[in-house]
Coordinates of C-alpha atoms in Angstrom, one line a residue:
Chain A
X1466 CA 106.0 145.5 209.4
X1467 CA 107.4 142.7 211.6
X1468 CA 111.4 142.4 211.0
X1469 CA 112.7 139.0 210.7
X1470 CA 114.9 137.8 213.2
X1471 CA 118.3 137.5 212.3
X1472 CA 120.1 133.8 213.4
X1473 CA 123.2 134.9 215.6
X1474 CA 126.9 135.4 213.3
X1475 CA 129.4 132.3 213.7
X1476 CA 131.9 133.6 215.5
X1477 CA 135.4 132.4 214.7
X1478 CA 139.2 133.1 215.6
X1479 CA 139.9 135.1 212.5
X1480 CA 136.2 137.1 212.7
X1481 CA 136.3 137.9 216.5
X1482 CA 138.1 141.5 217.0
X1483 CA 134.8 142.2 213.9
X1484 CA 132.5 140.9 216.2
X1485 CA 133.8 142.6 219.4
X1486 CA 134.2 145.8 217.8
X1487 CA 130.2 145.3 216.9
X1488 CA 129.6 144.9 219.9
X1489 CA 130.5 148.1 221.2
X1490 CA 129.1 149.8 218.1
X1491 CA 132.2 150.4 216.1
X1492 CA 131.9 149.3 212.7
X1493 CA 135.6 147.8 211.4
X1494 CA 136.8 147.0 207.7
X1495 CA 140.3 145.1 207.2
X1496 CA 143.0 146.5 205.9
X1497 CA 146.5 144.5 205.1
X1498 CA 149.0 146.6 206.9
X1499 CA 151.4 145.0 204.3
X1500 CA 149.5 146.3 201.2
X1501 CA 147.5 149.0 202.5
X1502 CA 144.3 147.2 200.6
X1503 CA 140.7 146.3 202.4
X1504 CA 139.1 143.8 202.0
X1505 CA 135.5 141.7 202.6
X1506 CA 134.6 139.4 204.2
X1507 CA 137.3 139.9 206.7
X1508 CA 139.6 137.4 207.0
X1509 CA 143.3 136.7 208.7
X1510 CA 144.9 136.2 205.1
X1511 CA 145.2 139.2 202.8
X1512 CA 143.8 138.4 199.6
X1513 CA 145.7 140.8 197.6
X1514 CA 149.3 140.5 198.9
X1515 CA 149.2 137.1 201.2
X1516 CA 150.5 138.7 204.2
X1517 CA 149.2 138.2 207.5
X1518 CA 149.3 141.3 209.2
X1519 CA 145.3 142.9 208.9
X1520 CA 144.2 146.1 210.9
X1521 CA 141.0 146.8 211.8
X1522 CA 140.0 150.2 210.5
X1523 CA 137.4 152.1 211.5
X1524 CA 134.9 152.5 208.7
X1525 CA 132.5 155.6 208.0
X1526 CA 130.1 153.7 207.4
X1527 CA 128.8 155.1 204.2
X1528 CA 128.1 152.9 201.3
X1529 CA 125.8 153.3 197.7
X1530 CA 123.3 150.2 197.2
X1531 CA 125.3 147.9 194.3
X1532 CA 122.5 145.5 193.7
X1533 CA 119.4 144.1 196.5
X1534 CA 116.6 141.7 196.0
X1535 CA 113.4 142.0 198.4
X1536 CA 112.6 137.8 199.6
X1537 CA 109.0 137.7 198.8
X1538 CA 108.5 134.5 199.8
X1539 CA 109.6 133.9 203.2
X1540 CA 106.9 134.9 206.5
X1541 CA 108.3 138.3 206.9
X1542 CA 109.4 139.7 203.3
X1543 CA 113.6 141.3 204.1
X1544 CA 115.5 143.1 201.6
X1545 CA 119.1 141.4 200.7
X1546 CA 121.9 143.9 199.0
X1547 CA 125.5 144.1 198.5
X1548 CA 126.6 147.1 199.3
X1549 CA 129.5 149.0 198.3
X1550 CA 131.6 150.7 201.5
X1551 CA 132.9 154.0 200.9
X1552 CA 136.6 152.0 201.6
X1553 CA 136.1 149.8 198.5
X1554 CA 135.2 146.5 198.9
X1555 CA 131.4 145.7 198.9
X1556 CA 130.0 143.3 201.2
X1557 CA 126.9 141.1 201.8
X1558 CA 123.9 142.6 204.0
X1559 CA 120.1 143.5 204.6
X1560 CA 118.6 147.0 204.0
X1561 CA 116.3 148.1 206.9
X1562 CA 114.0 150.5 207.7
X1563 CA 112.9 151.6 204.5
X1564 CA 110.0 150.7 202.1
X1565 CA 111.2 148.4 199.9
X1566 CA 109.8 149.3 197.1
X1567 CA 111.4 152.4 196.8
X1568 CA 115.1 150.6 197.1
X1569 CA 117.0 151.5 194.1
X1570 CA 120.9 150.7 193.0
X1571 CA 123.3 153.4 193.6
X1572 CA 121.4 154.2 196.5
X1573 CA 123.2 155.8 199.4
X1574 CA 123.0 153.8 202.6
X1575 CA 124.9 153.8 206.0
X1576 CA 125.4 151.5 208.6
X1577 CA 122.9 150.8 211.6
X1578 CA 123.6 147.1 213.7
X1579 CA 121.1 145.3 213.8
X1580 CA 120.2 142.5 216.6
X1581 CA 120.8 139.2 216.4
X1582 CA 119.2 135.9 218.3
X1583 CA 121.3 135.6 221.2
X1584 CA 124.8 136.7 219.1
X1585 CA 126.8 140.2 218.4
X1586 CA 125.0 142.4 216.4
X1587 CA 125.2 142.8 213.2
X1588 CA 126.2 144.9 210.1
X1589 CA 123.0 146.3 208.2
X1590 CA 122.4 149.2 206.1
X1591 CA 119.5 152.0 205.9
X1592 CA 118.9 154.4 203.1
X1593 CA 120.4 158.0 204.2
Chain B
X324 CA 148.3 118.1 175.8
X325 CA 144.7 118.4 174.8
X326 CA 141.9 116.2 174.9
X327 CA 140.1 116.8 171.6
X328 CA 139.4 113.4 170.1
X329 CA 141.0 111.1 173.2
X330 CA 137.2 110.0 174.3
X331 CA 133.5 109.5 173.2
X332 CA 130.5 109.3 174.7
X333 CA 129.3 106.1 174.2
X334 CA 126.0 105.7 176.6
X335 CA 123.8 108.4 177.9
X336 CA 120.8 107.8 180.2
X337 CA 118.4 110.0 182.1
X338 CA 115.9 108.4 184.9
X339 CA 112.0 108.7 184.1
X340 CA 111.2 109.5 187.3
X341 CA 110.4 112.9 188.7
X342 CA 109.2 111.6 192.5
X343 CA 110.7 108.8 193.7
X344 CA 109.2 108.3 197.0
X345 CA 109.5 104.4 197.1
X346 CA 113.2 104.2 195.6
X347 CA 116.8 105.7 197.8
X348 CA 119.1 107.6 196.4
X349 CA 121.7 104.9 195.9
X350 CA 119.2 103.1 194.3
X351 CA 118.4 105.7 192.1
X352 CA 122.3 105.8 191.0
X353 CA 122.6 102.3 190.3
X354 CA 119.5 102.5 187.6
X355 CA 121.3 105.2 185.7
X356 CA 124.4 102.9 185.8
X357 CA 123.0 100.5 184.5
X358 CA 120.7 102.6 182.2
X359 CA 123.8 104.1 180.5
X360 CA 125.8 101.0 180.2
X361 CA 123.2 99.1 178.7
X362 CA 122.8 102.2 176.4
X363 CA 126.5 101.7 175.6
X364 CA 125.8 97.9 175.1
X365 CA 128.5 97.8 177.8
X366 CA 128.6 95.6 181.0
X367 CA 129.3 96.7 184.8
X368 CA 132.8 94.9 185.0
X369 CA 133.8 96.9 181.6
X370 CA 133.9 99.8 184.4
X371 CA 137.2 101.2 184.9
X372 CA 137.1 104.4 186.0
X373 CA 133.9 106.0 187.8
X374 CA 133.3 109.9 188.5
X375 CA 130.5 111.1 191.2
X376 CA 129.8 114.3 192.9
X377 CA 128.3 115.3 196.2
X378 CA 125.1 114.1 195.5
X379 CA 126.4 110.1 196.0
X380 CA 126.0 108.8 199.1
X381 CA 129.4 108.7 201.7
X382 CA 132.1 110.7 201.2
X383 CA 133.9 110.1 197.5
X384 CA 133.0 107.8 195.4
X385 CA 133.7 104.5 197.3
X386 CA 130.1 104.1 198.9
X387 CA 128.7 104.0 195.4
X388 CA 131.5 101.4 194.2
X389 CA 130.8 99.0 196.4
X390 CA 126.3 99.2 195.8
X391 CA 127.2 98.8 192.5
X392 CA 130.1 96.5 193.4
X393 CA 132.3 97.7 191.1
X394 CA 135.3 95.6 191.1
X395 CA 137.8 96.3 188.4
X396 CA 138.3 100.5 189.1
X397 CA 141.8 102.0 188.1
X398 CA 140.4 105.6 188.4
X399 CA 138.2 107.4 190.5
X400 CA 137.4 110.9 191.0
X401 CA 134.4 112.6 192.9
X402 CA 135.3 116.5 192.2
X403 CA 132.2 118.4 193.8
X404 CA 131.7 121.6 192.0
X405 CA 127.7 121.7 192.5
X406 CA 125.0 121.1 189.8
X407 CA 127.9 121.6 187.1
X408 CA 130.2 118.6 188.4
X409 CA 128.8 116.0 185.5
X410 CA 129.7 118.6 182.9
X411 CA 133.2 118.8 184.2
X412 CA 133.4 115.2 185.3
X413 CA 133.2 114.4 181.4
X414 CA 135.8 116.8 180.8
X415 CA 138.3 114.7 183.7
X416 CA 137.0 111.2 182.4
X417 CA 138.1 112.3 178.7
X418 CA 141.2 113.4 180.8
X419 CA 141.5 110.4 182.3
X420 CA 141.1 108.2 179.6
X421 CA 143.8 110.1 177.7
X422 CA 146.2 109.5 180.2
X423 CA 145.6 105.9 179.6
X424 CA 143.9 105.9 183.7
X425 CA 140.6 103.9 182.5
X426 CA 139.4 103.0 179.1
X427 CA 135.6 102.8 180.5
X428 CA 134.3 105.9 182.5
X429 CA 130.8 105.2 184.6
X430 CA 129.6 109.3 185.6
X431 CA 126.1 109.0 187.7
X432 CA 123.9 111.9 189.5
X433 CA 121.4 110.9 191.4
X434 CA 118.8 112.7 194.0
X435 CA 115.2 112.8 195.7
X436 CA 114.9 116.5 197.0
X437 CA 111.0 116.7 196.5
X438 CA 110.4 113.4 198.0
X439 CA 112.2 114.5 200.6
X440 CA 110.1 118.1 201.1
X441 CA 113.5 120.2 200.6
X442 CA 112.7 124.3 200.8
X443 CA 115.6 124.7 197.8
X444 CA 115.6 127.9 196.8
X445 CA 113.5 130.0 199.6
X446 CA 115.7 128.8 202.8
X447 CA 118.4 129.9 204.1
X448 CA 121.1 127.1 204.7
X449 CA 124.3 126.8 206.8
X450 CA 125.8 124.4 204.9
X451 CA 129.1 124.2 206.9
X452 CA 130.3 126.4 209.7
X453 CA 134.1 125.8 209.1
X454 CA 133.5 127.9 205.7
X455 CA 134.6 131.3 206.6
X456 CA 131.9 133.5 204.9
X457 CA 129.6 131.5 206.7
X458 CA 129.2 134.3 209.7
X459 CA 129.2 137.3 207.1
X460 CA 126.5 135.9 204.7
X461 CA 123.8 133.4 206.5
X462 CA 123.0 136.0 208.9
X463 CA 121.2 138.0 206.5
X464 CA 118.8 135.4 204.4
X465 CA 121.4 135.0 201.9
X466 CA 118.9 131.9 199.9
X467 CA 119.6 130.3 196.3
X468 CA 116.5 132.4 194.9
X469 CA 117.9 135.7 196.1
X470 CA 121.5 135.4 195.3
X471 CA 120.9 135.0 191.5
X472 CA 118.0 137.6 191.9
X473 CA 120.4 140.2 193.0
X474 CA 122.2 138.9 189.7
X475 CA 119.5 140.0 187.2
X476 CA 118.7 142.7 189.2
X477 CA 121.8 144.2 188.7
X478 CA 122.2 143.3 185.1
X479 CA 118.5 145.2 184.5
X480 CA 120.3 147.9 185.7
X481 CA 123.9 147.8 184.0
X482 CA 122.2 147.1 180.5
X483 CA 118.8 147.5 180.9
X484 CA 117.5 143.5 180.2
X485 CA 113.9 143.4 181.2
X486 CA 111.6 140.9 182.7
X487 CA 109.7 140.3 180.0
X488 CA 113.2 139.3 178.1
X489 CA 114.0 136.8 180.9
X490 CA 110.3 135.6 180.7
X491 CA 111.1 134.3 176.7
X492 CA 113.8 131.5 178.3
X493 CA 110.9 130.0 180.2
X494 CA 108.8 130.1 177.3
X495 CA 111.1 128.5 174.7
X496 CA 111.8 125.8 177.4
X497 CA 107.8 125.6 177.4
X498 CA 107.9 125.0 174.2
X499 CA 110.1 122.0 174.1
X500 CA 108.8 120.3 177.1
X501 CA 105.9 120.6 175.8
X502 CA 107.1 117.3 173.4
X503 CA 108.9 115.5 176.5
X504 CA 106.3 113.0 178.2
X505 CA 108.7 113.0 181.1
X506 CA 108.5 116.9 182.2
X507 CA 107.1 118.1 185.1
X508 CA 105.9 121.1 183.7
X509 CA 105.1 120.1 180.0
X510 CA 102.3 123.0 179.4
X511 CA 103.0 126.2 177.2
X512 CA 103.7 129.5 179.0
X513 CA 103.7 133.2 177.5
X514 CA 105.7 136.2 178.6
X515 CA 102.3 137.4 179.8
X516 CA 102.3 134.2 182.0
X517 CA 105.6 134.2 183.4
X518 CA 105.8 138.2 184.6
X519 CA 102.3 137.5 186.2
X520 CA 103.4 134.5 188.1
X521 CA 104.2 135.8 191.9
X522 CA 107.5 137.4 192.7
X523 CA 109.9 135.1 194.7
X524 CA 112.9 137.4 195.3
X525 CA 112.7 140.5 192.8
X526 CA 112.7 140.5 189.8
X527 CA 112.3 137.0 189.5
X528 CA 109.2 135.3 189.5
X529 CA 108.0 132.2 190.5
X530 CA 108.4 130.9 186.5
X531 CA 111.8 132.4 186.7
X532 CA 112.6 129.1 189.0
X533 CA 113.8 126.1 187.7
X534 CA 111.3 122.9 189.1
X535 CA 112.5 120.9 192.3
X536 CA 112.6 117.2 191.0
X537 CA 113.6 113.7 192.2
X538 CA 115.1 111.8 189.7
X539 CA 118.8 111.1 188.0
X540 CA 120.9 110.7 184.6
X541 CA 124.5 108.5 183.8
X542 CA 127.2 108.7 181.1
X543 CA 129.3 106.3 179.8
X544 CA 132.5 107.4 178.3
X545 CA 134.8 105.2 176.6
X546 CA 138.0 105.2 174.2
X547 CA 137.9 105.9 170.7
X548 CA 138.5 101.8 169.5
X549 CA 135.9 101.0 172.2
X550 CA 133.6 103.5 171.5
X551 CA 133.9 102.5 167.4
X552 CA 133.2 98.7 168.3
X553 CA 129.9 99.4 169.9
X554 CA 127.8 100.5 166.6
X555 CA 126.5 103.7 168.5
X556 CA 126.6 107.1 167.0
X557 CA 129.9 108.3 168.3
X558 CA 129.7 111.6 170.4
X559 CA 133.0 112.9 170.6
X560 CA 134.0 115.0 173.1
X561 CA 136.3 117.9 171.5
X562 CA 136.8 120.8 173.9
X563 CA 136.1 121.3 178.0
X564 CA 136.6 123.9 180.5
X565 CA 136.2 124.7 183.8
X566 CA 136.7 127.6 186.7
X567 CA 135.6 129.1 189.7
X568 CA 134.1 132.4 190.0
X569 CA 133.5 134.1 193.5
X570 CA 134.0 137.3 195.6
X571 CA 137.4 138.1 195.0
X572 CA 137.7 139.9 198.0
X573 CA 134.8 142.6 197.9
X574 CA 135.8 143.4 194.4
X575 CA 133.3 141.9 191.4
X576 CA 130.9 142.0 188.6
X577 CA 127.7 140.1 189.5
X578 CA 127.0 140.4 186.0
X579 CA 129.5 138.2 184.3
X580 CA 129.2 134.2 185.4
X581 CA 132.7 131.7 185.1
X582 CA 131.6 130.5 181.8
X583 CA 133.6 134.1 180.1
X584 CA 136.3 131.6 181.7
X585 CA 135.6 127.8 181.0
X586 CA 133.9 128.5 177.7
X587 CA 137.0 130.6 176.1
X588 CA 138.9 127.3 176.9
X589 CA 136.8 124.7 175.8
X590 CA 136.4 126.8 172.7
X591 CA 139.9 127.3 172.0
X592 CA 140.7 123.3 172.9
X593 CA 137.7 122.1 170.3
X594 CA 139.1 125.0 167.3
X595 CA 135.5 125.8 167.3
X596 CA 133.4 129.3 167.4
X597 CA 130.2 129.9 169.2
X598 CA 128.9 130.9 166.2
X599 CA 129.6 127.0 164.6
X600 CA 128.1 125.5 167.6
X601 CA 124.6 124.0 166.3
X602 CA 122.8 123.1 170.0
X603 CA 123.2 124.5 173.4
X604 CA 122.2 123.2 176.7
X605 CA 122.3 125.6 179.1
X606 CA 121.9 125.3 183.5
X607 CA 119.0 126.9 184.0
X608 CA 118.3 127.0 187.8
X609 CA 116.8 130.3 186.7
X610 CA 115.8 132.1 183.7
X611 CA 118.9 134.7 184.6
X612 CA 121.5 132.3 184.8
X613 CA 120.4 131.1 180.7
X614 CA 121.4 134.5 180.0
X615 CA 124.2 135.2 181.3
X616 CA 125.3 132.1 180.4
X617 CA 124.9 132.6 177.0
X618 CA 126.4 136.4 176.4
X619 CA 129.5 134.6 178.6
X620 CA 130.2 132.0 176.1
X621 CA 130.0 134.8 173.5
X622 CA 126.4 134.3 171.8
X623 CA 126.1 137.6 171.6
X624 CA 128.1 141.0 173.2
X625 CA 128.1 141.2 177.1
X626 CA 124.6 143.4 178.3
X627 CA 123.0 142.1 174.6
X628 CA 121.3 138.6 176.3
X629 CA 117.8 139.8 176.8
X630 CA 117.7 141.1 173.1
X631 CA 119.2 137.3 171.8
X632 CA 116.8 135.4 174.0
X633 CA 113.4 137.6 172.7
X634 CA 111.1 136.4 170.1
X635 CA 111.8 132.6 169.7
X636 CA 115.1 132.7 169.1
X637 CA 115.8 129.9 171.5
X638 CA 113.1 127.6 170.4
X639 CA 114.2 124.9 168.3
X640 CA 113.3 125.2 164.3
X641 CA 112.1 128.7 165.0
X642 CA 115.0 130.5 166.3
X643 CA 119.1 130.9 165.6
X644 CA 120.4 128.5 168.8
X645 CA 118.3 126.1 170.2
X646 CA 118.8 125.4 173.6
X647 CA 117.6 122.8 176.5
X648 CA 115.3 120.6 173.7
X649 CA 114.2 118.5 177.0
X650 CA 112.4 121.4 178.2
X651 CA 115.9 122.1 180.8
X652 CA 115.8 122.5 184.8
X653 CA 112.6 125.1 183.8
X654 CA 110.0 122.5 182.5
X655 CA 111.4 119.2 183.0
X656 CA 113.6 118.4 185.6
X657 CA 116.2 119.2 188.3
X658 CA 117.4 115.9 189.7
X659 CA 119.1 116.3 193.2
X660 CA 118.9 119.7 192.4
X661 CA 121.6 119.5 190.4
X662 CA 121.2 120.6 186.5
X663 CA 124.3 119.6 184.7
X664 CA 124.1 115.8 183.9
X665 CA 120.4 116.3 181.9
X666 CA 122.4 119.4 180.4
X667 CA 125.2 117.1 178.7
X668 CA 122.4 113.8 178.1
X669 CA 120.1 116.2 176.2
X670 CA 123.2 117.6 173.7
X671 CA 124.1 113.8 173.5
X672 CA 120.0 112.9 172.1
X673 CA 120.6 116.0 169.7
X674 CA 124.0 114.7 168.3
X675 CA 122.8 111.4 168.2
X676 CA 119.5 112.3 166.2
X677 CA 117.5 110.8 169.2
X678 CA 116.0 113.8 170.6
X679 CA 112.4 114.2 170.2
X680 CA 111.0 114.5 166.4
X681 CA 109.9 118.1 167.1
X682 CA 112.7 119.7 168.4
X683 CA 115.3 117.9 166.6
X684 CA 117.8 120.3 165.6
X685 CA 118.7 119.3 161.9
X686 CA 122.1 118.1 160.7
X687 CA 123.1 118.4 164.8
X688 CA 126.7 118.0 164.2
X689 CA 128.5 120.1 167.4
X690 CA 126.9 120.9 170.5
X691 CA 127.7 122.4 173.8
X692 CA 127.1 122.0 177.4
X693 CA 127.6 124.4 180.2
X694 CA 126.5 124.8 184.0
X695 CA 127.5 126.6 186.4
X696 CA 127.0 124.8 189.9
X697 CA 126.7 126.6 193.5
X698 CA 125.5 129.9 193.8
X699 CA 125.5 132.5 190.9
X700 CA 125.6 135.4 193.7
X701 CA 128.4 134.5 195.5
X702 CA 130.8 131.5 194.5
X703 CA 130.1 129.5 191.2
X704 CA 131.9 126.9 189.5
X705 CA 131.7 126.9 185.6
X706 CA 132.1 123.9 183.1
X707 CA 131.7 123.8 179.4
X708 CA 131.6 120.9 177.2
X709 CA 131.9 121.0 173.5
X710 CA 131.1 117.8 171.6
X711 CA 130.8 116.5 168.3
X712 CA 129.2 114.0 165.9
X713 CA 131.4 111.8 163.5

């Protein structure tokens, strides 16, 4: 099966450290120093408490499969899921290397970065 | 300060058309204009106040203003909240004409997006880079199709709906485009049909998709002593509501839509109960998006929508609520890709009597209208309409 190729992130002033940590392989969630709460997509604002003050923790990488949808019609078929992290928040993503027709929610998955076209890698998920 | 009673819609008109190669898009505006005022009986410098959406050409509303050379505004608004702004947009002109802001309220949608070969529901679009999701979502194929699929998928899985339940919205809109001359898709379908139509993004099939259609629809919506002196049935407008739904940070229930929001309100502002409301048009970009629409709005119990939709019981004069008597975003059209003006014109023909003989819905005395624009799977905005004959 041919993956499709995945269009480089936009990178922005409030995503960078995200992107630079994917870079070296370390996958980061935010965390509001002020309220203690994560959060997804990351973002310089808490959107619990308001404060500006977010940490970049390192995450385990674990997460279950909260729902997914397999595009059927595009050249090369990819499975799109929201996954819930084992730090709470669930977030946007593909599942790889896996046939897709046994993908199933609650589904454990953990994280593998995946290439993108000329951009920092990023985030996706593989059944464990 | 409510609105219930301040405004009534006084002309409705929806465009013929479902390819418009040979006409632009601001051209295609200024027919339903003047579709719906002459529908009124009302003339273009009676205008006062005139609402658009992202669909009109330029920024705001002033592009279209001056093609239509609209001379006499006091109020403008062009709130963008997707396929659902014409919904809310009557909800502001009632507003606005309660305030005393405009006494005559122009509303037009307007679009060609299969003349113009767009990929709608299949693509994945940037749409703008400043948007700070942007670099956490378009990397992965995040499309219209498979945002609201991940939507039924996971309601199949919290409540067990089915796609054979999903498939009956598509056949009850079947069966009342079948009577609209105008509908792109005017043949019968049967469950059978729809779950053995080819998957798009699972579970939804390709007869899960609403149709991709040029084409465009106006209201007119005027004061009570104006709408009185124009010998039209009067549509009054009685309740409205309207919300955003979206991520919330990483916490949410793809499950539940902004309608358990604006349709709460719009209830409690009109005094009304769903169970009183006689017609329903429903956004239907997808057959998943009818029913979670309709448990929302409280139809029937949250997880219970693929048991209400079964058997007929959306088709009109065979089942409890008839819904989308045009044949909806399903069968008949989509214009600009944007379903909510046909939503509120449709409930207009049904309170007026003018809908089609065979899917009238008898003694059609209160009716509601609710879209939700944007994207199902990720941010939404909801807007109900309630509205009643006098």
């Amino acid at each position: 099966m041919v993956a499709r190729k995945i269009p480089a992130p936009i990178v922005t002033v409030e995503s960078e450290p995200f992107w630079n940590a994917a870079r070296q392989g370390r996958f980061v969630v935010p965390a509001c120093a002020a309220c203690g709460k994560t959060h997804w997509y990351p973002r310089a604002v808490c959107p619990f408490c308001g404060a500006e003050n977010i940490e970049w923790r390192a995450a385990s990488g674990r997460g279950t499969i909260y729902s997914f949808s397999v595009m059927r019609r595009a050249k090369e078929p990819y499975a799109i899921a929201y996954v819930t992290l084992a730090e709470g928040p669930t977030m946007l993503t593909n599942i790889v290397a896996c046939d897709f027709d046994t993908l199933r929610i609650g589904q454990s998955v953990r994280v593998a970065f995946g290439e993108t076209e000329n951009g920092p890698p990023v985030p996706l998920f593989r059944p464990v | 300060m409510t609105i219930k009673g301040k405004a009534y819609i006084a002309g409705a008109f929806e465009h013929p058309t479902r390819h418009a190669p040979d006409k632009s898009v601001a051209q295609l505006h200024a027919e339903v204009a003047l579709g719906a005022l002459a529908d009124a009986g009302l003339r273009r410098d009676d205008v006062d106040g005139y609402f658009c959406a992202g669909d009109a050409p330029g920024p705001g509303p002033a592009t279209m203003a001056e093609y239509l050379n609209l001379t006499k505004l006091r109020h403008v608004d062009s709130t963008e909240l997707g396929g659902t702004s014409y919904v809310a947009l009557a909800g502001h002109a009632a507003a606005a004409i309660a305030l005393g802001q405009c006494d005559v309220a122009l509303i037009t949608l307007a679009g060609r997006p299969r003349s113009e070969g767009v990929a709608t529901g299949t693509t994945p679009r940037l749409r703008d880079p400043n948007q700070p999701e942007a670099g956490f979502e378009f990397p992965y194929g995040l499309t219209t199709a498979n945002g609201y699929a991940m939507c039924a998928m996971r309601h199949m899985h919290q409540y067990g709906t089915t796609s054979e339940q999903l498939a009956w919205i598509k056949v009850a809109a079947s069966h009342h485009a079948q009577h609209n001359p105008n509908a792109m898709l005017p043949e019968l379908v049967t469950v059978a049909d729809v779950v053995a139509s080819p998957l798009i993004a699972d579970p939804l099939h390709r007869l899960d998709c609403c149709v991709i259609s040029d084409g465009g629809g106006a209201l007119v919506i005027v004061r009570p002593e104006i709408a009185k002196s124009l010998g039209r049935p009067a549509v009054k407008i009685i309740g409205a509501g309207e919300t955003v739904k979206h991520l919330a940070g990483g916490a949410f229930d793809l499950t539940t839509s902004g309608a358990a929001r604006s349709g709460p309100a719009a209830f409690a502002e009109a005094g009304v109960k769903p169970a009183d409301i006689k017609y329903v048009s429903i956004y239907d970009s997808f057959t998943i998006t009818v029913l979670i629409q309709l448990e929302d709005l409280g139809f029937c119990a949250k997880g219970a929508g693929g048991k209400f939709v079964s058997d007929g019981n959306l088709i009109s004069g065979v089942g409890k609520l008839p819904f989308n008597t045009d044949g909806g975003g399903l069968c008949n059209n989509h214009p600009a890709n944007r379903g909510g003006m046909t939503k509120v014109i449709e409930a207009v023909r049904q309170l007026r009597g003018e809908a089609h003989p065979a899917v009238q819905v008898r003694n059609c005395d209160l009716a509601l209208a609710q879209g939700t624009g944007m994207q199902l799977g990720t941010r939404h905005c909801s807007a109900t309409l309630i509205m009643e004959r006098e």
